[in-house]
Coordinates of N, CA, C and O in Angstrom, one line a residue:
X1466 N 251.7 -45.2 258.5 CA 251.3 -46.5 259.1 C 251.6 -46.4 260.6 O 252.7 -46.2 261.0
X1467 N 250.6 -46.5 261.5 CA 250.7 -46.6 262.9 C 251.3 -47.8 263.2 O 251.1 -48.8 262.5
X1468 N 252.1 -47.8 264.5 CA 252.9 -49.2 264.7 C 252.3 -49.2 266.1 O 253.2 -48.9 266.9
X1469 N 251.2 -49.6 266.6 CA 251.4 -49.4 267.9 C 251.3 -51.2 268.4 O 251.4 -51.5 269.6
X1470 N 251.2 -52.4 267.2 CA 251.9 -53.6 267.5 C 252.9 -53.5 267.9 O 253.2 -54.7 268.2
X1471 N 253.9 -52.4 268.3 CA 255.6 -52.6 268.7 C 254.9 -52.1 270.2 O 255.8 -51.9 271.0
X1472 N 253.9 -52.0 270.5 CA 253.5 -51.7 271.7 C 253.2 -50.3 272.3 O 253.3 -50.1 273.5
X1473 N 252.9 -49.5 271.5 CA 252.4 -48.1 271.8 C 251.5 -48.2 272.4 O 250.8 -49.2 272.1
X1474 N 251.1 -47.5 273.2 CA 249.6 -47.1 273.9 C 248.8 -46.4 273.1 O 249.1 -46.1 271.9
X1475 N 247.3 -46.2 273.8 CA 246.7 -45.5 272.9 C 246.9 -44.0 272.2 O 246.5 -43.5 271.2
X1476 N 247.9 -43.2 273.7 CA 248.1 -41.8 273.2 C 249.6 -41.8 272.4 O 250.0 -40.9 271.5
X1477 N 250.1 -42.8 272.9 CA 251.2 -42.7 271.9 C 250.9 -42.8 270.0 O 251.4 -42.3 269.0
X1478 N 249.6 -43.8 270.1 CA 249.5 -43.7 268.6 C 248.5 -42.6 268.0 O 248.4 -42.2 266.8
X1479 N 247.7 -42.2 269.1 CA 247.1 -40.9 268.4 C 248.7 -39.6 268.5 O 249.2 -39.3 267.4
X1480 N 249.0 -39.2 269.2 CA 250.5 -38.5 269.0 C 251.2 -38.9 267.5 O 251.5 -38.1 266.6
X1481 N 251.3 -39.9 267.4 CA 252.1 -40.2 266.1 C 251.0 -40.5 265.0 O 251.7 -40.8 264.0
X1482 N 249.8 -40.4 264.7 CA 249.1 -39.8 264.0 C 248.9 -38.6 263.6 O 249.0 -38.1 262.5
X1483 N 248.5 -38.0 264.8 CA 249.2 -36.3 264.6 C 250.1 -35.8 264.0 O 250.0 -34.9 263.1
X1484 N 251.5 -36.3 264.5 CA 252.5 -35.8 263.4 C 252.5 -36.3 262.4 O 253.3 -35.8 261.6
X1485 N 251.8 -37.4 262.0 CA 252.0 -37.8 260.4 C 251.2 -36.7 259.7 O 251.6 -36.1 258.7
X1486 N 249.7 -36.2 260.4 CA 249.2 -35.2 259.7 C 250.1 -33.8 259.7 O 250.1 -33.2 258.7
X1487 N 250.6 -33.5 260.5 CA 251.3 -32.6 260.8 C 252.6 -32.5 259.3 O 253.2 -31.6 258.6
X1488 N 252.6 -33.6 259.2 CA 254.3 -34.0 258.1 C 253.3 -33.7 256.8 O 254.0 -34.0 255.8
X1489 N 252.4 -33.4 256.6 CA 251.9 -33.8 255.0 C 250.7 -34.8 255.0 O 249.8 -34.3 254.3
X1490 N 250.6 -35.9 255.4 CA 250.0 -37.4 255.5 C 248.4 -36.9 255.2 O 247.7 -36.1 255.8
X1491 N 248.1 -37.8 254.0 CA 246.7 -37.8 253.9 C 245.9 -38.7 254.4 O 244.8 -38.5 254.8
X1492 N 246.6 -39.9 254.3 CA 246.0 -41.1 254.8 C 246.5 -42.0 255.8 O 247.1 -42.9 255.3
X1493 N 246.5 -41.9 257.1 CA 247.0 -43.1 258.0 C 246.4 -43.8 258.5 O 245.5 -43.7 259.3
X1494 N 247.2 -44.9 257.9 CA 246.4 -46.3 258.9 C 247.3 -47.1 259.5 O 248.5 -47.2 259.3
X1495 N 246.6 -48.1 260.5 CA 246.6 -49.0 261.2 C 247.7 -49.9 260.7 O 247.6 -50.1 259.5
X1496 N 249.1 -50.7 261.4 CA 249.7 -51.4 260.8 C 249.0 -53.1 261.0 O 248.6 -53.7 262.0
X1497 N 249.0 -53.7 259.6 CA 248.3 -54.8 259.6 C 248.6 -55.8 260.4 O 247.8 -56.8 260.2
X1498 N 249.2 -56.0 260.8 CA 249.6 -56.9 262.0 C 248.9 -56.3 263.7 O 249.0 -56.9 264.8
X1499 N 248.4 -55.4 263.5 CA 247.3 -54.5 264.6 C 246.1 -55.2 264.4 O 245.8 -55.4 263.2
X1500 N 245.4 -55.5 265.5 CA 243.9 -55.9 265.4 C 243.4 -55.1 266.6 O 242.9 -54.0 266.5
X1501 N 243.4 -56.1 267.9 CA 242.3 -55.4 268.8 C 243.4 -55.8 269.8 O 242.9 -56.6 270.5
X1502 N 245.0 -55.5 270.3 CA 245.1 -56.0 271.6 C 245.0 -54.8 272.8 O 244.7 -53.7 272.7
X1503 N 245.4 -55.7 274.1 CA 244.7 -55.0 275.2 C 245.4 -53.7 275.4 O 244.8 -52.8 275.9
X1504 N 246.7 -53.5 275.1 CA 247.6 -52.0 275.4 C 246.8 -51.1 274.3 O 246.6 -49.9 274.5
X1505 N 246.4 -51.5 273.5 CA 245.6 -50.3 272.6 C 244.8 -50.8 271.5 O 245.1 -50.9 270.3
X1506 N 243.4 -51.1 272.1 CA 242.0 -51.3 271.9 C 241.2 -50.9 270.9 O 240.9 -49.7 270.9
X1507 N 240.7 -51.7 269.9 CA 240.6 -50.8 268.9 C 239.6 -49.9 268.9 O 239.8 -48.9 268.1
X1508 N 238.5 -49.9 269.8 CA 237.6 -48.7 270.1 C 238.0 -47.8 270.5 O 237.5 -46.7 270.2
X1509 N 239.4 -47.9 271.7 CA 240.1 -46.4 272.1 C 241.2 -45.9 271.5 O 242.0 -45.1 272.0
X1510 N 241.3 -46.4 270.2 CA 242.4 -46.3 269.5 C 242.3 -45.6 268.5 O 243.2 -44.9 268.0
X1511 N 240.6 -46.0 268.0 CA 240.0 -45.1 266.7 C 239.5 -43.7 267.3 O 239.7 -42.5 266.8
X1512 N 238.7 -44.0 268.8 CA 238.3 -42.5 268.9 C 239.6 -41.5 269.4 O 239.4 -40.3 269.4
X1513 N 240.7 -42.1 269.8 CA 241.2 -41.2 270.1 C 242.5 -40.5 268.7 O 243.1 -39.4 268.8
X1514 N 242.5 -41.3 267.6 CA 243.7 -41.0 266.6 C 242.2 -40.0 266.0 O 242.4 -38.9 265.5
X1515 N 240.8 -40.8 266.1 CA 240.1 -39.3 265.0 C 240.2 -37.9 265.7 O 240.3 -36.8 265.4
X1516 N 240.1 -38.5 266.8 CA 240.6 -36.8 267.5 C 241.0 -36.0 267.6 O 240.7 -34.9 267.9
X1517 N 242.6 -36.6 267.2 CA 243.1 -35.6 267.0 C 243.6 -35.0 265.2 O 244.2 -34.0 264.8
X1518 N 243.0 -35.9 264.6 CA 243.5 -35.8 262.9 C 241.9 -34.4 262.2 O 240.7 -34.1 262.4
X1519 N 243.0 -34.1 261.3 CA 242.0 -33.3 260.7 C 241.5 -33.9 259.7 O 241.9 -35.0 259.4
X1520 N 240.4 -33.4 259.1 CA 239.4 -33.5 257.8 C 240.0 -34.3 256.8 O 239.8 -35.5 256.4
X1521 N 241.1 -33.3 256.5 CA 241.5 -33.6 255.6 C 242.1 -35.2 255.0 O 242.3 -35.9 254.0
X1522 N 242.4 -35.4 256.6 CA 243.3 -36.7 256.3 C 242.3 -38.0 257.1 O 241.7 -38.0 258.2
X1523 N 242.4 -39.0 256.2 CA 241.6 -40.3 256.4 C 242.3 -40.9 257.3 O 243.5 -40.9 257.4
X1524 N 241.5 -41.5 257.9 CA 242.0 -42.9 259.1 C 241.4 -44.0 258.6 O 240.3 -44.2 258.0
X1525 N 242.3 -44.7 259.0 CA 241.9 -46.5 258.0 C 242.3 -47.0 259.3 O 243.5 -46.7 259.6
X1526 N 241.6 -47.7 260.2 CA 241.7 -48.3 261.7 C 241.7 -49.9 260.8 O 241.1 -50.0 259.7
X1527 N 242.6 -51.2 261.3 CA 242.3 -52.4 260.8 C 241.2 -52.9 261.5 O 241.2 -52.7 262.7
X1528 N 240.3 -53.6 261.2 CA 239.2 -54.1 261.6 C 239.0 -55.4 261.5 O 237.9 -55.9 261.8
X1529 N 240.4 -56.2 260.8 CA 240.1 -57.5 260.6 C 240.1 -58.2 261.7 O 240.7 -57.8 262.8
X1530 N 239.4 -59.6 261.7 CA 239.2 -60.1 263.2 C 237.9 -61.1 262.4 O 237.7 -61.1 261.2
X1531 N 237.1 -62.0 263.3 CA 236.7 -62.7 263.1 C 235.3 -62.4 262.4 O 234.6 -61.5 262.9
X1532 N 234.8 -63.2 261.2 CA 234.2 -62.7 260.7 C 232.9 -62.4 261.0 O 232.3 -61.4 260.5
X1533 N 232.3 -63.3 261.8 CA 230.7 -62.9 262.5 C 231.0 -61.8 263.3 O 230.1 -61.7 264.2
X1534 N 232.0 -60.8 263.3 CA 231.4 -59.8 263.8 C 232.4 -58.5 263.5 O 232.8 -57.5 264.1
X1535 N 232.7 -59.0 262.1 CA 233.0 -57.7 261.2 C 232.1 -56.6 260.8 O 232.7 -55.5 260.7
X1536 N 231.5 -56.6 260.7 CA 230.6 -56.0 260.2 C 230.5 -54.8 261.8 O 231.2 -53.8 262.0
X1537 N 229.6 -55.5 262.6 CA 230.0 -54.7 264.3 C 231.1 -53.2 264.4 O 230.9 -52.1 264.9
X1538 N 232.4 -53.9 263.6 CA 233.1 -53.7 264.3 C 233.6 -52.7 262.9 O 234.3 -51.8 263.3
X1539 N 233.5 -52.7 261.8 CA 233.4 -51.9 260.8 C 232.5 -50.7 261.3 O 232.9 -49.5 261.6
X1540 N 231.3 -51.1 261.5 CA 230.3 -50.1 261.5 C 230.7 -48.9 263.0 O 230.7 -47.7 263.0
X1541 N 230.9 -49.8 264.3 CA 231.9 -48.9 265.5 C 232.6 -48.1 264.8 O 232.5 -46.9 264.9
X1542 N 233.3 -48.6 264.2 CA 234.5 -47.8 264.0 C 234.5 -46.3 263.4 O 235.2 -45.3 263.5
X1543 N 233.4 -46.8 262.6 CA 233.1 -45.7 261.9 C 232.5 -44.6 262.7 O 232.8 -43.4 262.5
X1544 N 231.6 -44.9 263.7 CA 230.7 -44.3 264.7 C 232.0 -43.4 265.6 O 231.9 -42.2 266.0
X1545 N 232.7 -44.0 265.7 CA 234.0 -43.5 266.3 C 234.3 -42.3 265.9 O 234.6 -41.3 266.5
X1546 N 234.3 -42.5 264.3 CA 235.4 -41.3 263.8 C 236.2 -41.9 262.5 O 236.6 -41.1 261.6
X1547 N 236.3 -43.5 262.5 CA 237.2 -43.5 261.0 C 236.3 -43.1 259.9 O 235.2 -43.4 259.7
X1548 N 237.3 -42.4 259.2 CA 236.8 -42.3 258.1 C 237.1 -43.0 256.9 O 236.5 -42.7 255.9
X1549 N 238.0 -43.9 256.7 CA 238.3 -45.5 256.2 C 238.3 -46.1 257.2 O 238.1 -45.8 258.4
X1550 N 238.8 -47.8 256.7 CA 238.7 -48.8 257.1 C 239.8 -49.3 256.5 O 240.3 -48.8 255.5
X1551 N 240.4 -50.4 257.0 CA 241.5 -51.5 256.7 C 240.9 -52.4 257.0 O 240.3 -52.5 258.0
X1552 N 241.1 -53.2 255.8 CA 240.8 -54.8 256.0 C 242.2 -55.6 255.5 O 243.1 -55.2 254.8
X1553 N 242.3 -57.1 256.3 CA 243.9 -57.4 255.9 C 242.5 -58.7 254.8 O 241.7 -59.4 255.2
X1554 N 242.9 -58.4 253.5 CA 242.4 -59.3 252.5 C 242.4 -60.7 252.4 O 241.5 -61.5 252.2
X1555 N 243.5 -60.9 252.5 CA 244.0 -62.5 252.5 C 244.1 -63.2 253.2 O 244.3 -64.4 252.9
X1556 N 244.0 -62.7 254.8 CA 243.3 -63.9 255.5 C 242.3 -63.6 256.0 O 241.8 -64.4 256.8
X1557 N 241.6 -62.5 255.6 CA 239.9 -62.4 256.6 C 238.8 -63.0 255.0 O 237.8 -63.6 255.2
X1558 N 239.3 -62.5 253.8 CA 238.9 -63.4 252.5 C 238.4 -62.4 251.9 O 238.2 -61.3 252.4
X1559 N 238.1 -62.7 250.4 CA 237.5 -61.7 249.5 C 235.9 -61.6 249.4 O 235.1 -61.0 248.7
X1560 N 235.7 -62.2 250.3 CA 234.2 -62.0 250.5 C 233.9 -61.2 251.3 O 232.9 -60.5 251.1
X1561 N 234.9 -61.3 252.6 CA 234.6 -60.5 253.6 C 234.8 -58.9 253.1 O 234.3 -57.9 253.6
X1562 N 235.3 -58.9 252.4 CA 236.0 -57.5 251.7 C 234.3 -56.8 250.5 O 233.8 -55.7 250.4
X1563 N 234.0 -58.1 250.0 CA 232.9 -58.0 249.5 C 231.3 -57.4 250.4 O 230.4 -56.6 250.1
X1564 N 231.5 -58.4 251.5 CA 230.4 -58.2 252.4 C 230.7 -56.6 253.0 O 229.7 -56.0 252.7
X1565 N 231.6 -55.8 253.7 CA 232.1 -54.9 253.9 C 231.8 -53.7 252.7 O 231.7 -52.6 253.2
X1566 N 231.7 -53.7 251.5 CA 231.7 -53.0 250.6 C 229.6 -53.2 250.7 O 229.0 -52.1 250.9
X1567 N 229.1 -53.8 250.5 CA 227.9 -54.1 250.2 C 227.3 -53.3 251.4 O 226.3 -52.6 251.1
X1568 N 227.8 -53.1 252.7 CA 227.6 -52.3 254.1 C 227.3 -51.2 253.6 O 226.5 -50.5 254.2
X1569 N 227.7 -50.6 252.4 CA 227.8 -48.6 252.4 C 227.9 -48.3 253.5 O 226.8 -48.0 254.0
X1570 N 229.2 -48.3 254.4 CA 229.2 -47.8 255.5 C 229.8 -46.2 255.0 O 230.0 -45.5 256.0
X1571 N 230.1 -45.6 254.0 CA 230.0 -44.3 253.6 C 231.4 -44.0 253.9 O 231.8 -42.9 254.3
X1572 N 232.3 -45.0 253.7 CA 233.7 -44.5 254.4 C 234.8 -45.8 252.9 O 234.6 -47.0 252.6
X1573 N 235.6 -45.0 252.6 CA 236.6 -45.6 251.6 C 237.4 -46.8 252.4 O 237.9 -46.6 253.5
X1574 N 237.4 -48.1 251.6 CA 238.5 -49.4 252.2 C 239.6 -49.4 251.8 O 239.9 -49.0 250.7
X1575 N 240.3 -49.9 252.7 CA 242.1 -50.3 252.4 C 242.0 -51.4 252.2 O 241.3 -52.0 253.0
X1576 N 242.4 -52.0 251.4 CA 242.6 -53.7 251.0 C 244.1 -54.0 251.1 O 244.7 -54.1 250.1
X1577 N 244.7 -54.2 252.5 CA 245.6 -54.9 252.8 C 245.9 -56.6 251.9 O 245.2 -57.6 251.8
X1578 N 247.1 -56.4 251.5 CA 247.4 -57.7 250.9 C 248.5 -58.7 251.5 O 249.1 -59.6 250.9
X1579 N 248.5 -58.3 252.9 CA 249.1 -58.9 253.9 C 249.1 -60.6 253.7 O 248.0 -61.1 253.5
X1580 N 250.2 -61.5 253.7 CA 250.0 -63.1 253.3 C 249.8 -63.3 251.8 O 249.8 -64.4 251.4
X1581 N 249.7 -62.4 251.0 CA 249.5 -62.4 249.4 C 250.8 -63.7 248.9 O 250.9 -64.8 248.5
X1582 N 251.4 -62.7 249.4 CA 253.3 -63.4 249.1 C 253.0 -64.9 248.9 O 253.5 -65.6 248.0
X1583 N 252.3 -65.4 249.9 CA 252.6 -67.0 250.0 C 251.9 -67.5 248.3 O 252.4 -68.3 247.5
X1584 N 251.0 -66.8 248.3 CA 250.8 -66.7 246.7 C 252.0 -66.6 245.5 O 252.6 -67.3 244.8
X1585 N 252.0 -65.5 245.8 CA 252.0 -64.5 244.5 C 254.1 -65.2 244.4 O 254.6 -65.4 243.2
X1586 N 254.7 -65.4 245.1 CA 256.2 -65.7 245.1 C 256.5 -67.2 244.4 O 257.4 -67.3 243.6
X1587 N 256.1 -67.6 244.5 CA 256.3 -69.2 243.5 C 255.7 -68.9 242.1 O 254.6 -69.4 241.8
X1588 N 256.2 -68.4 241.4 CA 255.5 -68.1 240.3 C 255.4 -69.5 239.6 O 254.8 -69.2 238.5
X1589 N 255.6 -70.4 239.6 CA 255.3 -72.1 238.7 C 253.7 -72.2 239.3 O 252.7 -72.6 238.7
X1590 N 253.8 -71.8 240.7 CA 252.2 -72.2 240.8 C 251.5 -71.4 241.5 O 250.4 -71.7 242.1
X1591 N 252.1 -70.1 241.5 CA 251.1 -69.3 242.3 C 250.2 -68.4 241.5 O 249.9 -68.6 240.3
X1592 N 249.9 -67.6 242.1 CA 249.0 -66.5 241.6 C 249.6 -64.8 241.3 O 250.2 -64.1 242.1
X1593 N 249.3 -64.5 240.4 CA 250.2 -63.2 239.8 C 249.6 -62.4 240.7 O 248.7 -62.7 241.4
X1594 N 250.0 -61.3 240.7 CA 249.7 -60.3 241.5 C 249.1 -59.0 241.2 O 249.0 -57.9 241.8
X1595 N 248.8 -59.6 239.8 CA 247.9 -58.2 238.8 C 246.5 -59.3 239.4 O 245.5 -58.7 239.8
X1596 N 246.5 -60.6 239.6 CA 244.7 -61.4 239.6 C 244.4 -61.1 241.3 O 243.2 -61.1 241.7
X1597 N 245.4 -60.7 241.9 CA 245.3 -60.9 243.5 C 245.1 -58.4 243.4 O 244.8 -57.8 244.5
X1598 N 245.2 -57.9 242.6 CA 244.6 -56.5 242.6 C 243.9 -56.6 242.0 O 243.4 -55.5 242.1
X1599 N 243.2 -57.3 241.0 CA 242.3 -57.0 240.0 C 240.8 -57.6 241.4 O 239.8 -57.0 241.7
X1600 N 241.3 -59.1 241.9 CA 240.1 -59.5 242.6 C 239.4 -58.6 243.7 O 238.2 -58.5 244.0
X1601 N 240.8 -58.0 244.4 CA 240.5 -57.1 245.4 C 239.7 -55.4 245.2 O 238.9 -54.8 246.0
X1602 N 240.1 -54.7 243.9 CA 239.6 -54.0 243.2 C 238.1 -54.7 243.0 O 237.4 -54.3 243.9
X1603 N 237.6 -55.3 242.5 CA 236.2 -56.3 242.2 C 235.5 -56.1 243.5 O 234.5 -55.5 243.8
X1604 N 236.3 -56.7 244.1 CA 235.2 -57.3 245.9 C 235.0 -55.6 246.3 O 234.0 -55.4 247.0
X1605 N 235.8 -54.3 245.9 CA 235.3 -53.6 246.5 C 236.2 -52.4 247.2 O 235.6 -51.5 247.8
X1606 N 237.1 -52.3 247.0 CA 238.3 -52.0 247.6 C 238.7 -50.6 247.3 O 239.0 -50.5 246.1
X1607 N 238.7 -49.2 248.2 CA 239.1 -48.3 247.1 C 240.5 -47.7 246.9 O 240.9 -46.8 246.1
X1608 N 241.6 -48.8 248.1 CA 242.7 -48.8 248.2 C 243.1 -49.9 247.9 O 242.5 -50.9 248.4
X1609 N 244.2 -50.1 246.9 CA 244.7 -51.6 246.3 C 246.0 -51.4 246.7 O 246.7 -50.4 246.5
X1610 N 246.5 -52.4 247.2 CA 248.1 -52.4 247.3 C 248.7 -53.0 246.1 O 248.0 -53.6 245.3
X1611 N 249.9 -52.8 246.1 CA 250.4 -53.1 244.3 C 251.7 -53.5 244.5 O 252.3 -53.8 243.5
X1612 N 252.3 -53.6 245.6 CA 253.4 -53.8 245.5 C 254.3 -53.2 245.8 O 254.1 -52.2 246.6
X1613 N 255.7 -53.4 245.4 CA 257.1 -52.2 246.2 C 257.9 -52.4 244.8 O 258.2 -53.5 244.3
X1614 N 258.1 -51.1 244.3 CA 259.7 -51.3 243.5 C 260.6 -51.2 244.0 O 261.6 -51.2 243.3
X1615 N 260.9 -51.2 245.4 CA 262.0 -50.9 246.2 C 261.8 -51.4 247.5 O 260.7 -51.9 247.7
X1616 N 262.8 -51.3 248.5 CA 262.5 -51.9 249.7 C 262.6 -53.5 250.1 O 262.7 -54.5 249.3
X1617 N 262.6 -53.6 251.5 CA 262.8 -54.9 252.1 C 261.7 -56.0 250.9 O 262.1 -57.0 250.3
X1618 N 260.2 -55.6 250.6 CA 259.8 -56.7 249.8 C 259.4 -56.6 248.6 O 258.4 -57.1 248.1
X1619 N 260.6 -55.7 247.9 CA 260.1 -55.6 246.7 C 259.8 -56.8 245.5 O 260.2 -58.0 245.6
X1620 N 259.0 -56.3 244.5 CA 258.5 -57.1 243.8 C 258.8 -57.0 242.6 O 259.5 -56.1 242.4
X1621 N 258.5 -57.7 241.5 CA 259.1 -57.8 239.9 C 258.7 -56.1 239.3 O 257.5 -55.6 239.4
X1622 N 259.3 -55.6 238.9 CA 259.0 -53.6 238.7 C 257.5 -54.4 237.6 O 256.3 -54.2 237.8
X1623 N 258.1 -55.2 236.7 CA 256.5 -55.4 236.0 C 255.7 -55.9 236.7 O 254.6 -55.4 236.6
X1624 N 255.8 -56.5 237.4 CA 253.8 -57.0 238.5 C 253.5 -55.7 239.0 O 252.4 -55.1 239.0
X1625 N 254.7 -55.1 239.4 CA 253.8 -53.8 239.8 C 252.9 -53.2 239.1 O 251.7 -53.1 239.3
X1626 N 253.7 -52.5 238.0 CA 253.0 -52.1 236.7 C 251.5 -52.3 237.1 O 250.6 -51.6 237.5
X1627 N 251.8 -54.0 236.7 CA 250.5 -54.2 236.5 C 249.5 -54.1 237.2 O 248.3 -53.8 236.9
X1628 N 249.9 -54.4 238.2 CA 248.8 -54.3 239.1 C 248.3 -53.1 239.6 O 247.2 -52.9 240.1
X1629 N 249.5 -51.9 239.4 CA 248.7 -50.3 239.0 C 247.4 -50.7 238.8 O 246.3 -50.9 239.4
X1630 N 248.0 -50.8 237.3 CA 246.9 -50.2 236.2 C 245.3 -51.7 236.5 O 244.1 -51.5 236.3
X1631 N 245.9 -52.8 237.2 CA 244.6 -53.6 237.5 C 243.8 -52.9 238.3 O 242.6 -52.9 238.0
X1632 N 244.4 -52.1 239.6 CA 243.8 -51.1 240.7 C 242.8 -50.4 240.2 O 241.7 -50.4 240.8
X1633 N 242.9 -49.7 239.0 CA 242.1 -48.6 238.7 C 240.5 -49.0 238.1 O 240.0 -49.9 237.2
X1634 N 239.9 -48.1 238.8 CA 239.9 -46.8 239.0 C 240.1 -46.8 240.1 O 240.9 -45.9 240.3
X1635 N 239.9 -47.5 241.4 CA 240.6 -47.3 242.8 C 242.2 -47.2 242.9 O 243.0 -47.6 242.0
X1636 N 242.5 -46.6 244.2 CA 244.1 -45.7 244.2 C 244.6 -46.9 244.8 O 244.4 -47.6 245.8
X1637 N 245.6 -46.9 243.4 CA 247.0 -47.8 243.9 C 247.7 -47.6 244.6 O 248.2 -46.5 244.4
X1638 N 248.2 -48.3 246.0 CA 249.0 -48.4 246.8 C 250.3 -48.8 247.1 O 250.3 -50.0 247.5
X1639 N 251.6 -48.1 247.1 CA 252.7 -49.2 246.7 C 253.2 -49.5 248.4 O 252.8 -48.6 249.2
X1640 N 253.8 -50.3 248.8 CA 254.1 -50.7 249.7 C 255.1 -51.9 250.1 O 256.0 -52.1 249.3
X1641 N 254.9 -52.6 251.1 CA 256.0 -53.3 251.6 C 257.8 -53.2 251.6 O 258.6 -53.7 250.8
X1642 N 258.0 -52.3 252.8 CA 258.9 -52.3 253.6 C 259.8 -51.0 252.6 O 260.9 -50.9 252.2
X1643 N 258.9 -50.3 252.5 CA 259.5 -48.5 251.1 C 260.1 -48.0 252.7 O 260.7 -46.9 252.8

C-alpha cells in the first residue's frame, strides 16, 4: 500500500513502489484515503510509480472522486500505465463499481471497502460482511476485501471465512491494519 497521504511526493512514492516490487509485491496500490491531492497528483503519480514497476506486478492507483468524471479518470489512468484500478466502494457506491466494470477498461479492480465498518460493526442492524463481498464481487470487482483476522481492525475469524469464500471466484483480500 502506498502512503503518500502521510505526504510523500511523487518520487517518493514511485521509490517506495519500487521497493515493494523489489521485496516480492505483486500488487501495489494506492492507500484509500489517497485521491488526487496537490503534493502528489494522480496523473503524476500513476505515470511515474508505472515507471518504474515491472510487468509482473499490478498498480491499482485510487481513482475514487466524484462520480461524473470517474470514468475520465479510470480510463487516464490506465493510459498512464495502471494496470488495475482502486475504487473506495462504499462511498463512491456499488454502482459506480458497476459502471467502471461495464468500461472494459482491460485492467483488474480493487474494491476498497473503506467505511464498510459503519455497516458491518452493529450487528443488531447492520449488514454482514459476507452481503457487503458478495455485492461487491456482483458489481464487478476482481479484488474483494474480506477482512483482518488480526490486526488494529480485525474482524469476527467467521465473517471472514465468509466473505472468502463470498469473494470467489475473484481474489480475496485480507486487510485492515495486518
Amino acid at each position: 500500500i502506498l502512503k503518500p497521504s502521510l505526504g510523500l511526493s511523487v518520487s517518493e512514492v514511485a521509490d517506495t513502489a519500487a521497493a515493494l516490487a523489489r521485496g516480492g509485491a505483486v500488487l501495489v496500490k494506492d492507500d484509500e484515503l489517497l485521491a488526487n491531492p496537490a503534493w502528489c497528483p494522480l496523473v503524476d503519480r500513476v505515470r511515474a510509480v508505472a515507471g518504474v514497476l515491472p510487468e509482473t506486478v499490478r498498480y491499482a492507483p485510487n481513482i475514487t472522486g466524484p462520480v461524473d468524471s470517474l470514468l475520465a479518470r479510470a480510463e487516464r489512468a490506465v493510459e498512464l500505465g495502471a494496470t488495475a484500478l482502486m475504487l473506495n466502494v462504499v462511498p463512491q457506491g456499488f454502482d459506480a463499481l458497476r459502471m467502471l466494470r461495464s468500461a472494459e477498461l482491460g485492467v483488474p479492480i480493487f474494491a476498497h471497502r473503506v467505511g464498510a465498518a459503519l455497516w458491518m460493526r452493529a450487528r443488531s442492524i447492520g449488514v454482514a460482511p459476507v452481503v457487503v463481498a458478495t455485492l461487491t464481487r456482483l458489481c464487478g470487482a476482481d479484488y474483494v476485501q474480506a477482512g483482518s483476522f488480526s490486526g488494529r481492525l480485525a474482524d469476527d475469524p467467521d465473517d471472514v471465512r465468509a466473505a472468502i469464500t463470498a469473494a470467489q471466484p475473484a481474489t480475496a483480500v485480507l486487510s485492515g491494519g495486518v
